[in-house]
């Protein structure tokens, strides 16, 4: 995987045409202090975005609108009146992005955990035609212990329930072609969306690749995401989905 990462960095660059055909979906809930540098860096790189404000109780929406005024052709905002969960926010993002008919769709977290420079790495398999979906794999050695344990549990559960063996089932950095997106059906409300995305890709025989990504951990990002408690809740949801 590391060899592939070096090859992406050394020999591949997303063309301006492909950037215009790419939309990045970022669900956001109470990210007012973190989201602005994330979306403005993505805009500076030439990508368009769908920001889904998931009923934030802080001024996330106002911050995003401020960035939208700087990049009116790059940022499109959709809002939930109440917080509905990251799964529903992603469903809103997927539904919204279909209106713009892009070739490639990327999903990233809006809290600064992901490096925008990795956009080229997750898009490369799609643009070159090797895959129709991509999962960004975080370095486990850098992951906080509680998250590492929870991720290992979720990888095992994803293999047991969905018959797919992946290195990082709970990643929030993924990409898919528009044709593949039209084949999948996402129903999860919360963090189950990560495993459900993998299940849908597998069940619909969509070729996918895993690509290593960098992860930027801060006290705020460490406090979010899939911990052991969340993993247990996802297990209950997985069991319910079997019946």
XYZ file of C-alpha atoms in Angstrom:
243
model
C 0.000 0.000 0.000
C 2.868 2.358 0.758
C 4.314 1.736 -2.725
C 0.975 2.699 -4.217
C 0.940 5.858 -2.090
C 4.377 6.908 -3.387
C 3.324 6.228 -6.966
C 0.234 8.405 -6.553
C 2.284 11.257 -5.175
C 5.051 11.034 -7.751
C 3.235 10.192 -10.963
C -0.357 11.397 -10.801
C -2.055 14.762 -10.762
C -5.772 15.468 -11.082
C -6.434 17.558 -14.200
C -8.427 20.770 -14.040
C -11.151 19.083 -16.077
C -11.404 16.204 -13.593
C -11.468 18.659 -10.689
C -14.486 20.339 -12.279
C -16.137 16.922 -12.469
C -15.524 16.193 -8.777
C -17.731 17.135 -5.821
C -16.677 16.721 -2.193
C -19.418 16.045 0.363
C -18.738 17.248 3.898
C -21.316 16.603 6.643
C -20.928 19.153 9.446
C -22.304 19.224 12.963
C -21.057 21.961 15.315
C -17.814 22.478 13.402
C -17.755 26.296 13.526
C -14.217 26.445 14.921
C -12.739 23.918 12.483
C -14.584 23.791 9.170
C -13.517 27.040 7.497
C -9.853 26.196 6.749
C -10.944 22.751 5.565
C -13.433 23.916 2.948
C -11.389 26.906 1.817
C -8.348 24.710 1.184
C -10.504 22.366 -0.889
C -11.919 25.340 -2.826
C -8.414 26.679 -3.442
C -7.478 23.337 -4.966
C -10.278 23.748 -7.501
C -12.872 21.286 -6.222
C -16.570 21.913 -5.653
C -18.283 20.985 -2.408
C -21.659 20.093 -0.969
C -21.699 21.060 2.701
C -24.469 19.458 4.756
C -25.091 21.416 7.953
C -26.662 18.739 10.142
C -28.723 20.914 12.479
C -25.705 22.539 14.141
C -26.481 24.466 17.317
C -23.391 26.678 16.983
C -22.673 29.083 14.112
C -21.401 26.460 11.666
C -23.898 27.621 9.048
C -22.781 31.254 9.296
C -19.113 30.253 9.009
C -19.820 28.161 5.912
C -21.819 30.989 4.362
C -18.863 33.308 4.942
C -16.648 30.923 2.965
C -19.346 30.576 0.317
C -19.207 34.321 -0.278
C -15.485 33.939 -1.040
C -16.017 30.902 -3.291
C -19.594 31.196 -4.609
C -19.015 28.769 -7.486
C -17.390 26.112 -5.310
C -19.545 25.792 -2.191
C -23.164 24.598 -2.090
C -24.953 24.442 1.259
C -27.750 22.143 2.419
C -29.130 22.214 5.965
C -31.143 20.026 8.308
C -33.329 21.917 10.754
C -32.421 19.416 13.493
C -29.461 17.096 13.975
C -30.246 13.830 12.192
C -26.913 12.007 12.322
C -23.972 11.595 9.981
C -25.683 8.816 8.020
C -28.668 10.985 7.106
C -26.326 13.915 6.386
C -24.470 11.739 3.907
C -27.750 10.646 2.308
C -28.647 14.320 1.894
C -25.227 14.936 0.371
C -25.532 12.033 -2.064
C -29.018 13.133 -3.132
C -27.851 16.728 -3.563
C -24.737 15.911 -5.553
C -26.759 14.014 -8.157
C -28.240 17.362 -9.211
C -24.837 18.515 -10.440
C -24.006 15.333 -12.420
C -20.314 15.024 -11.439
C -18.154 12.110 -12.494
C -16.557 11.603 -9.083
C -17.820 12.082 -5.527
C -15.601 12.248 -2.457
C -16.705 12.133 1.185
C -14.490 13.801 3.818
C -14.874 14.825 7.447
C -15.233 18.561 8.050
C -13.300 18.760 11.326
C -9.791 18.935 9.862
C -8.999 15.285 10.499
C -8.340 14.647 6.816
C -5.623 16.136 4.626
C -6.966 17.789 1.468
C -3.730 16.822 -0.289
C -4.986 13.235 -0.192
C -7.798 14.083 -2.603
C -5.509 13.167 -5.488
C -4.701 9.815 -3.879
C -8.328 8.738 -3.423
C -9.334 9.998 -6.871
C -6.488 8.367 -8.785
C -7.996 4.828 -8.928
C -11.320 6.271 -10.149
C -9.873 8.566 -12.790
C -7.520 5.914 -14.156
C -10.372 3.402 -14.255
C -8.872 0.807 -11.896
C -11.751 1.110 -9.432
C -15.202 2.609 -9.066
C -14.972 3.148 -5.296
C -12.122 3.970 -2.935
C -11.714 3.649 0.821
C -9.123 5.857 2.504
C -7.197 3.828 5.087
C -5.880 5.641 8.147
C -2.500 4.682 9.686
C -3.393 2.530 12.679
C -0.143 3.361 14.491
C -1.236 6.991 14.783
C -4.760 6.200 15.925
C -5.670 6.657 19.622
C -5.853 3.280 21.380
C -9.602 3.389 22.054
C -10.299 4.204 18.403
C -7.852 1.522 17.249
C -9.637 -1.127 19.317
C -13.067 0.045 18.150
C -11.920 0.045 14.529
C -10.578 -3.509 14.845
C -13.936 -4.586 16.293
C -15.820 -2.881 13.458
C -13.539 -4.418 10.819
C -14.363 -7.836 12.263
C -18.106 -7.098 12.428
C -18.061 -5.806 8.843
C -16.413 -9.072 7.772
C -18.889 -11.215 9.749
C -22.104 -9.391 8.822
C -21.278 -8.046 5.370
C -18.669 -10.580 4.163
C -16.139 -7.867 3.294
C -12.581 -7.807 4.633
C -11.203 -4.241 4.742
C -8.395 -2.512 6.618
C -10.398 0.478 7.861
C -14.152 -0.001 7.829
C -14.836 3.224 9.770
C -12.953 5.690 7.610
C -14.759 8.911 6.744
C -12.638 9.519 3.640
C -14.009 7.642 0.641
C -14.739 8.203 -3.053
C -17.052 6.769 -5.692
C -17.961 7.299 -9.335
C -21.374 8.711 -10.200
C -22.378 5.469 -11.957
C -21.491 3.420 -8.873
C -23.272 5.863 -6.558
C -26.501 5.347 -8.490
C -26.302 1.618 -7.718
C -25.999 1.831 -3.944
C -28.665 2.437 -1.308
C -27.679 4.030 2.009
C -30.180 3.926 4.899
C -28.037 4.264 8.036
C -28.623 7.242 10.304
C -25.377 7.253 12.308
C -21.863 5.851 12.041
C -23.172 2.589 10.604
C -22.989 4.386 7.263
C -19.281 3.546 6.986
C -19.875 -0.204 7.089
C -23.066 0.116 5.055
C -21.178 1.922 2.282
C -18.739 -1.004 2.118
C -21.599 -3.519 2.115
C -23.354 -1.735 -0.738
C -20.173 -1.515 -2.788
C -19.532 -5.222 -2.273
C -23.135 -6.377 -2.831
C -23.325 -4.446 -6.099
C -20.005 -5.856 -7.350
C -18.449 -2.405 -7.549
C -14.641 -2.693 -7.900
C -12.955 -0.861 -5.040
C -9.470 -0.093 -3.765
C -8.000 0.849 -0.424
C -5.680 3.863 -0.452
C -3.551 5.043 2.491
C -4.370 8.523 3.789
C -2.950 10.774 6.459
C -4.946 11.589 9.564
C -4.573 14.698 11.682
C -5.512 13.970 15.283
C -6.350 16.759 17.706
C -8.142 16.607 21.089
C -11.361 17.536 19.236
C -11.086 14.885 16.526
C -10.043 12.227 19.051
C -13.234 12.889 20.993
C -15.355 12.080 17.933
C -15.797 9.051 15.732
C -16.137 5.367 16.516
C -15.134 4.337 20.031
C -15.973 1.060 21.760
C -19.367 2.369 22.929
C -20.270 3.493 19.409
C -19.052 0.138 18.042
C -21.470 -1.666 20.371
C -24.355 0.545 19.194
C -23.424 -0.178 15.581
C -23.421 -3.922 16.370
C -27.027 -3.636 17.587
C -27.952 -1.808 14.376
C -26.234 -4.460 12.262
C -28.199 -7.201 14.007
C -31.461 -5.318 13.451
C -30.646 -4.901 9.771
C -30.419 -8.665 9.370
C -34.133 -9.043 10.118
